[in-house]
Each structure stands twice: as structure tokens, then as C-alpha cells.
Coordinates of C-alpha atoms in Angstrom, one line a residue:
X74 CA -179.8 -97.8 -110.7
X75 CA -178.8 -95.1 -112.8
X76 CA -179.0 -92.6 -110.3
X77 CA -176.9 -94.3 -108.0
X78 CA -173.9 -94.4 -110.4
X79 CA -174.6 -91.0 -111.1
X80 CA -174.4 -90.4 -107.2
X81 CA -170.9 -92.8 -106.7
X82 CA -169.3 -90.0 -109.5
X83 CA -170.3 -87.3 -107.9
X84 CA -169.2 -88.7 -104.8
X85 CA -165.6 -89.9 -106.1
X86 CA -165.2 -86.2 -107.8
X87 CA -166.0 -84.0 -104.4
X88 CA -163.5 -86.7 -102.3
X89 CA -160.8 -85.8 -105.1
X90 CA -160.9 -82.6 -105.3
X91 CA -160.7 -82.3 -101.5
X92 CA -157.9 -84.5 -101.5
X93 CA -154.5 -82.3 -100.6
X94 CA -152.1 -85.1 -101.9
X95 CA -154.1 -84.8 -105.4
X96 CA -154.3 -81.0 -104.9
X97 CA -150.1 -81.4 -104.5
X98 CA -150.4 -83.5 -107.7
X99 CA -151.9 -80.9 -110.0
X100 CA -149.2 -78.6 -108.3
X101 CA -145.9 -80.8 -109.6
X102 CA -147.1 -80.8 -113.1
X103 CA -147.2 -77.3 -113.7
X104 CA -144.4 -75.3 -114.6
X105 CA -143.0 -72.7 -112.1
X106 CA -140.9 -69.9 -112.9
X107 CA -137.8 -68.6 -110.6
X108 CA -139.7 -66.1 -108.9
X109 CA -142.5 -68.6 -108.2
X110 CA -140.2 -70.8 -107.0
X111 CA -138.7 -68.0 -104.5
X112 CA -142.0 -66.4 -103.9
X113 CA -143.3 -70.4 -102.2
X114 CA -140.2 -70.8 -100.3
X115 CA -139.8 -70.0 -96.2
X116 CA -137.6 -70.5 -94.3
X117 CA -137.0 -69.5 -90.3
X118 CA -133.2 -69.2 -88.7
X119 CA -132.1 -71.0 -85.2
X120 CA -129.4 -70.9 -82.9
X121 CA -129.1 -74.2 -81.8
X122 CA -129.1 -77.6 -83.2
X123 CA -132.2 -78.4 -81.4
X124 CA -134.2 -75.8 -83.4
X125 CA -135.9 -74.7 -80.0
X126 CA -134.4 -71.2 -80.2
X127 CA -135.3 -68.8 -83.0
X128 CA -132.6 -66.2 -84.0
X129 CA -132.2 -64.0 -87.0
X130 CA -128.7 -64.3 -87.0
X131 CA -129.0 -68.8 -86.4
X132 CA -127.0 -71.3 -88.7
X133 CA -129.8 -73.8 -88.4
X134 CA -132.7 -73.3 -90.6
X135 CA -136.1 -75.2 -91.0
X136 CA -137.9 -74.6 -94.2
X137 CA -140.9 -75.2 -96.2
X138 CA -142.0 -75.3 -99.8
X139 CA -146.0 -73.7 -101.2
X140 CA -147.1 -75.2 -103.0
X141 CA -144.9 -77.9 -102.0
X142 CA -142.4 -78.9 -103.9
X143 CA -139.3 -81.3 -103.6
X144 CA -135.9 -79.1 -103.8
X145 CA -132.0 -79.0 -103.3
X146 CA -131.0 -76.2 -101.6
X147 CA -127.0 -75.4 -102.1
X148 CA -124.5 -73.0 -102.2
X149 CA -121.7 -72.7 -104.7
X150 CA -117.8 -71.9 -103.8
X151 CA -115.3 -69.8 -105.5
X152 CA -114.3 -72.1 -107.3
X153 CA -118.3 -73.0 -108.6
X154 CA -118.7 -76.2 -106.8
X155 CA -122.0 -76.6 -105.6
X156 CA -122.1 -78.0 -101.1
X157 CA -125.6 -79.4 -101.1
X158 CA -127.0 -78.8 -98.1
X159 CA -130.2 -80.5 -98.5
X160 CA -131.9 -82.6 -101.2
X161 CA -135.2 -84.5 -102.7
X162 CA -137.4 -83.2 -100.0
X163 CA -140.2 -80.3 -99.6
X164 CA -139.5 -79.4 -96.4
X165 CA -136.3 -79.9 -94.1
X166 CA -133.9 -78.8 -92.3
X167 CA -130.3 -77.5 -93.2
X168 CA -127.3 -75.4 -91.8
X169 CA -124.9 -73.4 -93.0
X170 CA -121.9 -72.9 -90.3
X171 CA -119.2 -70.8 -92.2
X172 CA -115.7 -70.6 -91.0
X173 CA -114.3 -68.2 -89.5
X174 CA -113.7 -64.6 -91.4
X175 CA -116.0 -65.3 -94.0
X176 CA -119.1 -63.0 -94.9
X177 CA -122.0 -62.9 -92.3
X178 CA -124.2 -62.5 -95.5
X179 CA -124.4 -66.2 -96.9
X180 CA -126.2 -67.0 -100.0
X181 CA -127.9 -70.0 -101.1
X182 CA -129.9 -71.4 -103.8
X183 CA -133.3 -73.5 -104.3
X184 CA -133.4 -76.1 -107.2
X185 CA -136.3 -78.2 -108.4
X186 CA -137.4 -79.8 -111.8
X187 CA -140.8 -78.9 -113.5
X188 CA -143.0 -82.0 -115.3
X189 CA -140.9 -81.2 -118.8
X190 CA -137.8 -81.7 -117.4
X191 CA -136.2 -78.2 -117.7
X192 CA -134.3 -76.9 -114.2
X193 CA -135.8 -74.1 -112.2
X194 CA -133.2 -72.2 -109.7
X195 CA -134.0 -69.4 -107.3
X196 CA -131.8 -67.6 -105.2
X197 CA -132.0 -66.2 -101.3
X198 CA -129.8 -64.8 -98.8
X199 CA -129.4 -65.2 -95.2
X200 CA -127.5 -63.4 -92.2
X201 CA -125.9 -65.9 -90.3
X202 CA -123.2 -66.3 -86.9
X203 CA -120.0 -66.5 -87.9
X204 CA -117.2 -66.3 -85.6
X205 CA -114.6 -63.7 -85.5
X206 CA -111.3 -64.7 -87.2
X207 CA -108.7 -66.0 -84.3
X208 CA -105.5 -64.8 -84.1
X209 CA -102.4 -66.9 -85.0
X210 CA -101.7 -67.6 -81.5
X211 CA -105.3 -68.2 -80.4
X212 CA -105.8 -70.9 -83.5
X213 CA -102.8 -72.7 -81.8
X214 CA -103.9 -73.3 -78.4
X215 CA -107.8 -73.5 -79.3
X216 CA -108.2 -74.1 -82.7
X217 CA -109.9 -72.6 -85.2
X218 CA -111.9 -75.8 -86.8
X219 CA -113.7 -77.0 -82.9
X220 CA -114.0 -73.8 -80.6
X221 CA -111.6 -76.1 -78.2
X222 CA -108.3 -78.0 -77.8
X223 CA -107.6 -80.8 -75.7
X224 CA -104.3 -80.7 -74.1
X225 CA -102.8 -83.3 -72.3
X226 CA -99.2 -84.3 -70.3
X227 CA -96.8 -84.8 -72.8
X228 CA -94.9 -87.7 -71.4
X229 CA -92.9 -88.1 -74.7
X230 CA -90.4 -85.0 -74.6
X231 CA -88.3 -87.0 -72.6
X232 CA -87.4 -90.4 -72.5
X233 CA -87.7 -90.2 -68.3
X234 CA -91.2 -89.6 -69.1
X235 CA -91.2 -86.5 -67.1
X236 CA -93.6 -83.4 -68.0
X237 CA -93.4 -81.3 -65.1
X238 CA -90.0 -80.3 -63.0
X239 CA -87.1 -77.6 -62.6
X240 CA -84.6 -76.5 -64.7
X241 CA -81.4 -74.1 -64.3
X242 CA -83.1 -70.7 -66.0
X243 CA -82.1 -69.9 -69.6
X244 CA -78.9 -72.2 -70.2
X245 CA -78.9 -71.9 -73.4
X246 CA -81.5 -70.3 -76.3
X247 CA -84.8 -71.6 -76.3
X248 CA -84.7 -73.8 -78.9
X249 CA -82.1 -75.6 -77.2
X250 CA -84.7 -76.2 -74.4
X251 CA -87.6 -77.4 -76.2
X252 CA -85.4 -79.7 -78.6
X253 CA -83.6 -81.8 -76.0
X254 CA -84.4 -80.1 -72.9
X255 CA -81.7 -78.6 -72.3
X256 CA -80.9 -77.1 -68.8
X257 CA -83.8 -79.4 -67.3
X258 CA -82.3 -80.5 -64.1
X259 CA -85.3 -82.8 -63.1
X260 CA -88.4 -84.3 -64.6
X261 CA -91.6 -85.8 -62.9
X262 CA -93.6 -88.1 -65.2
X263 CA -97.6 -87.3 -64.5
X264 CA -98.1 -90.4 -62.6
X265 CA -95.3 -89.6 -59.7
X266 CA -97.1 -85.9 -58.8
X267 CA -98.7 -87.8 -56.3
X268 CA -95.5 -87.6 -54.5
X269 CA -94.5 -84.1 -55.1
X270 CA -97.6 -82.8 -53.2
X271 CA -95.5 -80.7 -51.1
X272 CA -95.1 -78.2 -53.9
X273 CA -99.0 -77.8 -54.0
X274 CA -101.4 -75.4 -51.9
X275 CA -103.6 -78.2 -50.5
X276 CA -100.9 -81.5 -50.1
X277 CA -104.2 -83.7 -51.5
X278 CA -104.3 -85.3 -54.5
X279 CA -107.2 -83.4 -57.1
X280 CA -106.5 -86.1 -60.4
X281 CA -104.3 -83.6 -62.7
X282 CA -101.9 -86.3 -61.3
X283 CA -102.7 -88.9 -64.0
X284 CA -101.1 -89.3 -67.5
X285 CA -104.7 -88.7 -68.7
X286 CA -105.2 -85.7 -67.2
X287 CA -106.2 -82.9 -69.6
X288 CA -107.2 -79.5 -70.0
X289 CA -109.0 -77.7 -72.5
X290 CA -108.4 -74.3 -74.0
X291 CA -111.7 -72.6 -75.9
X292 CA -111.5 -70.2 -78.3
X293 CA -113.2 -67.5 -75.8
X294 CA -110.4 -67.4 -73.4
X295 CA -111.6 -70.2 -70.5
X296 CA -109.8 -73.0 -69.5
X297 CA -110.9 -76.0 -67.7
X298 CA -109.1 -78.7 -66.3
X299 CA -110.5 -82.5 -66.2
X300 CA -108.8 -85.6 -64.0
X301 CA -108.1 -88.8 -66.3
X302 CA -111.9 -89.9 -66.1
X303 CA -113.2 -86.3 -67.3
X304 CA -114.6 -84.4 -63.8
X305 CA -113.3 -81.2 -63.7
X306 CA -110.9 -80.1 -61.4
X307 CA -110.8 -76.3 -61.8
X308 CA -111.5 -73.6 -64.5
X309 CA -109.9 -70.7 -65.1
X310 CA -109.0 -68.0 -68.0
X311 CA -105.8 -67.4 -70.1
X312 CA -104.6 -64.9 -72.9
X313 CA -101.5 -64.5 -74.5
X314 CA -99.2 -61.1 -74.6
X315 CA -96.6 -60.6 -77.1
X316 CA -96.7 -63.4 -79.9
X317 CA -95.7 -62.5 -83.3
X318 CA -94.9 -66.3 -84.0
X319 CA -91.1 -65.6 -83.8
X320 CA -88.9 -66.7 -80.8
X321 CA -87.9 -62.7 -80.2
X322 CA -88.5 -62.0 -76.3
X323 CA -85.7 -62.0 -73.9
X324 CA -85.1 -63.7 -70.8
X325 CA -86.0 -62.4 -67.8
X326 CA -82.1 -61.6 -67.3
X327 CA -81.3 -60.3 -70.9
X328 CA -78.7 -63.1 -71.4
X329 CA -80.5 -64.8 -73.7
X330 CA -82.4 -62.4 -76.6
X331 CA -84.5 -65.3 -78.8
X332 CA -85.8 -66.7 -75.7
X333 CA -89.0 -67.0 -75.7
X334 CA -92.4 -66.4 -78.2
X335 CA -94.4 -64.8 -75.8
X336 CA -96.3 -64.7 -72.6
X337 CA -99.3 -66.9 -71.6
X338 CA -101.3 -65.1 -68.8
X339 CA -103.9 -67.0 -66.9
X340 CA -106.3 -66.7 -63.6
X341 CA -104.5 -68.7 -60.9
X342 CA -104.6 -72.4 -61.2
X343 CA -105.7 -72.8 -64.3
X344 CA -103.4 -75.1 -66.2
X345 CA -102.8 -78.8 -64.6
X346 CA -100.4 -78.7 -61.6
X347 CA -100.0 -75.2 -61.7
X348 CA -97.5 -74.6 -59.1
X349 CA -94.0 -73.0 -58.6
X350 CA -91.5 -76.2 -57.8
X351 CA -90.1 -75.4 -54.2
X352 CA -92.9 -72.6 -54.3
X353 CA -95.0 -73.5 -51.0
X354 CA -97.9 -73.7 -53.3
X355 CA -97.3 -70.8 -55.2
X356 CA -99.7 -70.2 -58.2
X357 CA -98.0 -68.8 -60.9
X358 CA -100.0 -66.8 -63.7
X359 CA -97.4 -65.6 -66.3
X360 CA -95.6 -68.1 -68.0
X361 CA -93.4 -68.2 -70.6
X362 CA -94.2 -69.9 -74.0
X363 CA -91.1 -71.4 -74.9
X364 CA -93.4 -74.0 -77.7
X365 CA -96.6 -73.6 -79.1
X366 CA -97.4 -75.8 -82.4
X367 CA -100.3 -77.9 -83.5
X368 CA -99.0 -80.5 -81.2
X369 CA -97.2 -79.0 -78.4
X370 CA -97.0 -76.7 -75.9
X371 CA -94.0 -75.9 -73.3
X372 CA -94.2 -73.2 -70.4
X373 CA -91.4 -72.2 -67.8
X374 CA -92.2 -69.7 -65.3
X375 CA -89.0 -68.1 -63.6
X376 CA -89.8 -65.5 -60.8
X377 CA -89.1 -62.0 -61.1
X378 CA -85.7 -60.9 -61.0
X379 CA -84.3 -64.8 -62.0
X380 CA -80.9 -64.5 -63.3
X381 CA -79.2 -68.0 -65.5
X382 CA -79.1 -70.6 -64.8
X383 CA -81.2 -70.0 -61.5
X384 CA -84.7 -72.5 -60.5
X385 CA -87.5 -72.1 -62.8
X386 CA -90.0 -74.5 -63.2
X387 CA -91.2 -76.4 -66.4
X388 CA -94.4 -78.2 -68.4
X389 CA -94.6 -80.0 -71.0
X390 CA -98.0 -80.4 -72.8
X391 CA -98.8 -82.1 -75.7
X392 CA -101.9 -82.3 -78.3
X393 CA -103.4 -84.6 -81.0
X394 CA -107.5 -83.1 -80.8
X395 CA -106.9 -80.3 -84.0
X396 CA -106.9 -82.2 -87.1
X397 CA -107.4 -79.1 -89.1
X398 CA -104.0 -77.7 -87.7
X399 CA -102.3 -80.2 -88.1
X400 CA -103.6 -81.1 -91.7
X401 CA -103.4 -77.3 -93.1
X402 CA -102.0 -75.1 -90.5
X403 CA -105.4 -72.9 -91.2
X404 CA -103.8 -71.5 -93.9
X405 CA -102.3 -74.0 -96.8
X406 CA -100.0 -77.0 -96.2
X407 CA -97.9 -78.9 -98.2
X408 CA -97.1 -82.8 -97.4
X409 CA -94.8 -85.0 -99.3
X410 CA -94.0 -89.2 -99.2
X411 CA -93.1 -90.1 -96.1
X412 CA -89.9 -92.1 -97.0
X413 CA -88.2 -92.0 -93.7
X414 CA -90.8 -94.7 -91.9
X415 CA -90.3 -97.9 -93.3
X416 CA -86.4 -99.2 -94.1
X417 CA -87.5 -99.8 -97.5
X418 CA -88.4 -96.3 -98.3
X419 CA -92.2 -97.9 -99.1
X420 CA -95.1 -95.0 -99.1
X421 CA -97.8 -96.8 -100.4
X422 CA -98.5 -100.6 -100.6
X423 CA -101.1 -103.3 -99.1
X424 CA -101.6 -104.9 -95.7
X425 CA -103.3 -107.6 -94.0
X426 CA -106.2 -105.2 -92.8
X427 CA -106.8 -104.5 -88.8
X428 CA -104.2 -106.9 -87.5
X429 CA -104.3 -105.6 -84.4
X430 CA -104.8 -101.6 -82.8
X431 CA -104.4 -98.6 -85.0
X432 CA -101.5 -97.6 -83.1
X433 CA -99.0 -100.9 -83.6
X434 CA -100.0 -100.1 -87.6
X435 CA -99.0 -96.4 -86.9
X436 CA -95.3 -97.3 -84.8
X437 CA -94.2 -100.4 -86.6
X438 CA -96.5 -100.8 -89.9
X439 CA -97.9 -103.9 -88.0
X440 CA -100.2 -105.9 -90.9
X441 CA -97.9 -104.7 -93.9
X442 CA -97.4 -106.8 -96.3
X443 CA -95.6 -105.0 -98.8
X444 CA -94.6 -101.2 -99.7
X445 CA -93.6 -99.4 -102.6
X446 CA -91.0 -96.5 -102.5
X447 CA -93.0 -93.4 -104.6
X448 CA -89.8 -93.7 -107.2
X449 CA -90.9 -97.2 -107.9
X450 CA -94.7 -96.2 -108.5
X451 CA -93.8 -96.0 -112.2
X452 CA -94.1 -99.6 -112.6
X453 CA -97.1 -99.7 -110.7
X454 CA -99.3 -98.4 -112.9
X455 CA -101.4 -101.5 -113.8
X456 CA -103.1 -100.3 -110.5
X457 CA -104.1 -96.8 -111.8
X458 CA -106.9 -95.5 -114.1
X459 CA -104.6 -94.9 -117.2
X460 CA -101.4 -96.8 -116.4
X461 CA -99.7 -93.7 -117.6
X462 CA -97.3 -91.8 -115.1
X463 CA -97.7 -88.5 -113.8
X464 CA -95.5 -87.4 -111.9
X465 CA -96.6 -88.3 -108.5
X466 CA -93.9 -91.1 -108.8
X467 CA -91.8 -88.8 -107.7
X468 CA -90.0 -88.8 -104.1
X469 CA -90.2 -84.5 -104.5
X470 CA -94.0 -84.7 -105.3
X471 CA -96.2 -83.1 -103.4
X472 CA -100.1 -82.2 -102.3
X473 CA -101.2 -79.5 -100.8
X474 CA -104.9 -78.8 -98.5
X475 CA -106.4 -75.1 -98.2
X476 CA -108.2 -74.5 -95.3
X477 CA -110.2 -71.5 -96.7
X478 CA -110.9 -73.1 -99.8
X479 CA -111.2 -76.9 -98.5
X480 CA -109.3 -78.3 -101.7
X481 CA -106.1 -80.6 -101.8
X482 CA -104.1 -80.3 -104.9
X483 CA -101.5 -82.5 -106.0
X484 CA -98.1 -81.8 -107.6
X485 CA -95.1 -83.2 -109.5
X486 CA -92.0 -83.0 -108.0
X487 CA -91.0 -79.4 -110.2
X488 CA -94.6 -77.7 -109.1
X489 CA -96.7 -78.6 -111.7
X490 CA -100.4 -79.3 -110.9
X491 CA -101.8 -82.9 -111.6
X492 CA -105.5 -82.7 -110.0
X493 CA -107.6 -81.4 -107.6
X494 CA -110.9 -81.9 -106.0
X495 CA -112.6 -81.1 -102.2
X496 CA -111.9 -82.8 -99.1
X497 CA -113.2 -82.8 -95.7
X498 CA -112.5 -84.3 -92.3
X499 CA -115.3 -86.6 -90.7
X500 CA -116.1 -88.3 -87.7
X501 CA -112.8 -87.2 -85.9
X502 CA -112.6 -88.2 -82.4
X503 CA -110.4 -85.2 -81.1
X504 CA -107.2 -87.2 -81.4
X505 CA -108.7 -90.3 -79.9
X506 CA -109.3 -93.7 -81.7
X507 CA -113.0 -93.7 -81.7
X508 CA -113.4 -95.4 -85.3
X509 CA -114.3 -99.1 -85.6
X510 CA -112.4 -101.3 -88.2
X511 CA -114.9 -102.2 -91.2
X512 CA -115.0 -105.6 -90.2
X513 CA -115.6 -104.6 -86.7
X514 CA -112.8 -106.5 -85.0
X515 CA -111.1 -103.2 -83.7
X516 CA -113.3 -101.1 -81.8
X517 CA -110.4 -98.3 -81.5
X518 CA -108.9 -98.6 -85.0
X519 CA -108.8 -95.1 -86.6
X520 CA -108.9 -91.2 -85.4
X521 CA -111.9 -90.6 -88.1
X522 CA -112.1 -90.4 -91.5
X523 CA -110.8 -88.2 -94.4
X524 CA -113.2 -87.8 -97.5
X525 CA -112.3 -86.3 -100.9
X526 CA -113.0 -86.1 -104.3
X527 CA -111.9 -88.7 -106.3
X528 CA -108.4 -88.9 -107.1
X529 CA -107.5 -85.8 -104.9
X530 CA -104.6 -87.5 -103.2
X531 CA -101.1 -88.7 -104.5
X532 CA -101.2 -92.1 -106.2
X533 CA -104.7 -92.4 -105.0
X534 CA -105.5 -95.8 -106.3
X535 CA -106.7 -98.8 -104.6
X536 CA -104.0 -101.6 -104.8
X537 CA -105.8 -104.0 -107.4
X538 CA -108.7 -102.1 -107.9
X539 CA -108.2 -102.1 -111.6
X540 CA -108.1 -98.1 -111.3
X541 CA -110.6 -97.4 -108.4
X542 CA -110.1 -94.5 -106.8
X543 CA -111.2 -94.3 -103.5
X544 CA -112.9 -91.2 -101.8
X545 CA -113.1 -92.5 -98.3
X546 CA -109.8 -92.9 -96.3
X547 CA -109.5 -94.2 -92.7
X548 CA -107.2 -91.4 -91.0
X549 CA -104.2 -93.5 -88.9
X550 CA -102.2 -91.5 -87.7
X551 CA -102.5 -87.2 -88.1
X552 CA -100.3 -84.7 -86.4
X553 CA -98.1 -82.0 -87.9
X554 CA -95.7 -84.2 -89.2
X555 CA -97.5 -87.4 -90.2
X556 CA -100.2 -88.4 -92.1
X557 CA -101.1 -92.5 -92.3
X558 CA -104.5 -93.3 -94.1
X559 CA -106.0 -97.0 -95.2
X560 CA -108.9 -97.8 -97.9
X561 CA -110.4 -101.0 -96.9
X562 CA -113.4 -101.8 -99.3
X563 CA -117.0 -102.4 -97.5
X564 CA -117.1 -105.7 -96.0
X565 CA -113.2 -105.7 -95.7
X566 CA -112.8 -109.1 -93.1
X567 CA -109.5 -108.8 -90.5
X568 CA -106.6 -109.6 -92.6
X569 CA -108.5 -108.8 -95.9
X570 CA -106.1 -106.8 -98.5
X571 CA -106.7 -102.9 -98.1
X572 CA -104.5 -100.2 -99.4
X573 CA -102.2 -97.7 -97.5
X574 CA -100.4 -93.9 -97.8
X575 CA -98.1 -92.4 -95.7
X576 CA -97.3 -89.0 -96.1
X577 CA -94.4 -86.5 -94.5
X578 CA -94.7 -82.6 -93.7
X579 CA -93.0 -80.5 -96.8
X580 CA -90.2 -78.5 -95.3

């Protein structure tokens, strides 16, 4: 009897000690030092998302932990705010995708916790792809946030609809053109190229005919052209010549000396409906750029030797897919209280929540139930953390997001700083509405979602939220000029209260 409880213990010790999860055990109670910590920790480098392709320059990394150990692995800002990358595992997977211009050499730390509680850090360093820094121009047509921008007919310049047609060459300067199109004899909306078929070099129909035709520009100089249900039509290559983001070239006749910003040079065909109007199919591959913003983009070519006032042809393109421009210009951007959409001056207020589409919230407030202009905020202050004013209730105040920094700082009206804290864009759909309402009853409700520290934005409070300040904002509407964003709680129902901002571009 004895002997066989002796046996059963010996037994139970050998299956212990062979036991890696007890062996792990012994591990985590023991103390490791810094170097320890660095000296157990491996990681390998990838080029791809799929982790299938090792590369000693990769942004993807897989790592693991001896003896294991669960870790964060961060890295830490200018400004010493730590980006976790990964957290409470052993082994993992993480990137680190820098933005453009920043140091190929990336540094990043390991952090774990021994048995008595005190923090252990170690350090390591990684070469990683970043991409070159684009040029001014080049950020403009293909952004620098997406390696891409979508560009589409622009079938708002003019109230015909038109984006394609002739016009009577330099009338005027080229501001004059862009603003209300002046010297435009003609305009063909998208959906009426069908009929102007004579001007092209095959007289059949390819789909760049279609109000949701598009074209993309990538950052490494190709272009390709999709019909409105996304097959490609052609693909070609661009560049641009002379930009130095002033309207300083001349007209092809010298009559007009602030003409134009530059030249866009592409492989023939390239853009959509590329052809000369009365051209016999003519391909032209030097046009002017006569507009070229986060949001749109106008071309004119006039042939050789075209005096004023003579035929040139005309596009019109328009684009809603770079958030990142339009938020911060890539550099740092200012943006105010939108007064000037609502009668009542209101800028923030409540609404019935997902009344209908995103877009009838965006053009007539649709679901609004009340609004508060920002000079009346002063006697909103039950609704903020400290019901004391600040200075955001201010018309003149102001907030402004960094690209390189990704931080949005808020103002008063005469400059003064009132907070700051990170922010980044989520989920954005390229300018479409690919963003369900809460509540699910919109399926195309907003263009993605803007997160931030809390209490980053101007009166960032939750309409009776008894101070709440919300970090997640549903972005409505986001070009260069506008910025709409709701908070609807989780579990908002259709026509539950939710909270609104609407914001203007500082001049």
C-alpha cells in the first residue's frame, strides 16, 4: 500500500516537471531584468499583410517571447505618447507603417510586469519601408494618406450638369474659369457622352460615359480608368511639369500671364473621355491644370499655337476619397464653426438620429431638432464637464489637426490653446457612405469614423450626457470646406437623441 503512494508521487512529480505550461509557470514568477527581457525577444519583418513574404525592410512583424512572456510592444511620439501596437499576449503580430518622410529606423519598446509588480521595459529597433515624401502636387492628385485617389465627373461645377465640353480659349484669367466657368461655350453632363461619340477614336461606347465613371491616380505615376460598375477601361501614366502651387503660367497665347498652375502630362487616353472636342479622336496628352485641390480638379487642353478666345476643350473632375487632405492639407489645418449652414447660425445641437440617408442630414440638417449658435454655448454649460466657459463659445474659435504629429488642438477665438489630445481617421470608405447607422436602419449612413482623445474637439460634449465626452464621432460629411460629425451612444434606436458638430474651413 505504501509503496504504491510512494509510486503515485513520484509519478505526479516526473508528469509536472515535464509539464511546459508549469515550466512557463516557474518562468512568470521570477523577476527579469531589461536585458533579459530583450535578450528572449524575436521578432522577423514581412512585406505583406499576409506575412507570406519575409523582408528585412517589412512593416509587418511576427514575434515571440523565451521564456514566454505576455508583453506590450509600443512606440512613443514626440510628444511622449505611447501608440500601442500590441498588448497582453506572448507572441503576436504587429506593424509599424510610418508616414511618409519619417526615419526608415523605427524604434519600439517591449513592456511586461514581473510577480512583484515593478515594470520591466526593453528597447529595439527596426528598419522598416517607408515611402518617399510626395511632392505638393503629387499629394493632391494621389494623396499622401492611401497610395491613391479616386476621381470622378464632377457634375456639380455647373448647374447644366456638364463636365466635359468646349470653351472660347483664355477669356478671361483662370480663376475666372474655374469659379463660374467662364468662357465655357458648351457643357456635356457624363450621361449624354453617349451621344458625342463622334469626337472619340472608336464611335463605341467603353463606360467612362456614366456619372459613376472614375479614374484613379496612384502615387507611382499610373492611372487607371474604371466604367461606373468598376472594370477598367484603360490604364495609362501621368506626371506633372511646372507646379509651384501658384497660378503663374501663361496661356498658350501670352494674353493671359496667371493662367494656369501647371502642366499635367499623361500616356494617351489615360484620363476618362480623353479626347480633343471636334478632334476626330484626337488624344491629347498635355493638359493644362487650371484646378487642383483636395476636391477638384479642372484641365483644358488648347492645341498648339491657340490664340483667345479660340476652341479648347474642357474637364471637370471632382473628389471626396482623401480624408487626410481634406482634414489637414498634410501639413496643419485650421477649421472653425460652421455658422453659415443652418439660418439660425446653430453649430452644435441634437437630432432625431438616422432619419433618413447621411446625405439629406448633410444638405438640409434632415432629423435636427435643435441647434445652438457657438455664441450661445455659454449658457449651455450644464452639458459640459465643468460648466465653466472656455472660450470655445466663441464664433472666432478655432481647432487645428497636424498631419505629422496626428493631434488636434483647440483654441479660443484670440489663439489661446484650450486642449489637445490625438486623433485618427477609421474605417473611411474613400468618400463613399459605407458606415451603417448604430441602430442599423441606414446601411449607407456615414463616410467612416473620426476617433480622438477625449475632449480634443470644440465643445466636445455629448448633449445631456452630464459632461461625457465622447471619443468616437461618426464623420457626415468631409471635404475641404466642411466637416459634419454625430455621437450617437451604443444602442442609439432611429430617432433616438444623438449629438451634432458642424465645422467650416478657417480662412
Amino acid at each position: 500500500m505504501k509503496k504504491s503512494i510512494l509510486f503515485m508521487v513520484m509519478a505526479a512529480g516526473l508528469l509536472t516537471a515535464c509539464d511546459p505550461s508549469k515550466d512557463d509557470v516557474s518562468v512568470s514568477v521570477s523577476s527579469l531584468t531589461s536585458q533579459q527581457l530583450q535578450d528572449g525577444f524575436s521578432f522577423t519583418q514581412y512585406g505583406d499583410e499576409e506575412y507570406t513574404t519575409e523582408a528585412q525592410d517589412g512593416n509587418y512583424f511576427t514575434f515571440f517571447t523565451s521564456p514566454s512572456r505576455v508583453v506590450s510592444i509600443y512606440q512613443v511620439d514626440a510628444e511622449g505618447t505611447k501608440n500601442i501596437l500590441v498588448s497582453g499576449v506572448a507572441n503576436g503580430k504587429f506593424k509599424i507603417v510610418p508616414k511618409r518622410g519619417h526615419p526608415t529606423e523605427q524604434k519600439f519598446y517591449i513592456e511586461t510586469l514581473n510577480f512583484d509588480g515593478s515594470t520591466v521595459t526593453a528597447e529595439k529597433t527596426a528598419n522598416v519601408y517607408v515611402p518617399s515624401e510626395l511632392t505638393p502636387e503629387m499629394r493632391l492628385l494621389a494623396s499622401d494618406a492611401y497610395g491613391k485617389k479616386i476621381w470622378k465627373w464632377d457634375t456639380e461645377f455647373r448647374s447644366d450638369g456638364g463636365a466635359w465640353g468646349n470653351l472660347g480659349y483664355a477669356p478671361g484669367d483662370g480663376d475666372s474659369f474655374c469659379n463660374d466657368g467662364n468662357g465655357i461655350w458648351w457643357g456635356c453632363p457624363p450621361a449624354d457622352l453617349t451621344g458625342q461619340l463622334q469626337h472619340s477614336d472608336t464611335g463605341v461606347a467603353t463606360g467612362e460615359e456614366d456619372p459613376n465613371a472614375y479614374m484613379e491616380f496612384y502615387d507611382d505615376g499610373n492611372i487607371i480608368t474604371y466604367d461606373g460598375g468598376g472594370n477598367q477601361i484603360r490604364k495609362g501614366k501621368y506626371s506633372v511639369e511646372g507646379w509651384t502651387g501658384q497660378r503663374d503660367k501663361a496661356s498658350i497665347d501670352g494674353s493671359q500671364s496667371n493662367w494656369s498652375y501647371g502642366t499635367l502630362k499623361t500616356t494617351e487616353g489615360a484620363i476618362l473621355f480623353p479626347f480633343k472636342i471636334n478632334g476626330g479622336g484626337e488624344k491629347p496628352t498635355n493638359f493644362e491644370i487650371m484646378q487642383l485641390d483636395a476636391n477638384h480638379l479642372k484641365l483644358i487642353y488648347a492645341a498648339p499655337g491657340a490664340a483667345a478666345w479660340g476652341e479648347a476643350t474642357w474637364w471637370a473632375f471632382k473628389s471626396g476619397s482623401d480624408a487626410e487632405s481634406a482634414l489637414n492639407g498634410f501639413d496643419t489645418k485650421a477649421w472653425t464653426w460652421d455658422t453659415d449652414w443652418r439660418a439660425d447660425k446653430g453649430a452644435w445641437g441634437n437630432l432625431g438620429y438616422a432619419p433618413g440617408d447621411g446625405a439629406s442630414f448633410c444638405n438640409d440638417g434632415n432629423g435636427i431638432w435643435w441647434g445652438c449658435p457657438p455664441a450661445d454655448l455659454t449658457g449651455q454649460l450644464q452639458h459640459s464637464d465643468t460648466g465653466v466657459a472656455t472660450g470655445e463659445e466663441d464664433p472666432n474659435a478655432y481647432m487645428t489637426f497636424d498631419w505629422k504629429t496626428a493631434t488636434v488642438t483647440s483654441f479660443d477665438g484670440s489663439g489661446k490653446q484650450i486642449r489637445q489630445g490625438k486623433y485618427e481617421i477609421q474605417n473611411w470608405g474613400m468618400g463613399e457612405r459605407t458606415i451603417a447607422s448604430v441602430d442599423g436602419s441606414q446601411t449607407k449612413w456615414a463616410l467612416g469614423n473620426l476617433h480622438t482623445d477625449a475632449g480634443s474637439i470644440l465643445f466636445p460634449f455629448k448633449i445631456n450626457g452630464g459632461g461625457e465626452k465622447p471619443t468616437d464621432f461618426e464623420i457626415m460629411q468631409l471635404d475641404a470646406n466642411h466637416l459634419k460629425l454625430i455621437y450617437a451612444a451604443p444602442g442609439t434606436a432611429g430617432w433616438g437623441e444623438a449629438t451634432w458638430w458642424a465645422f467650416k474651413a478657417k480662412k
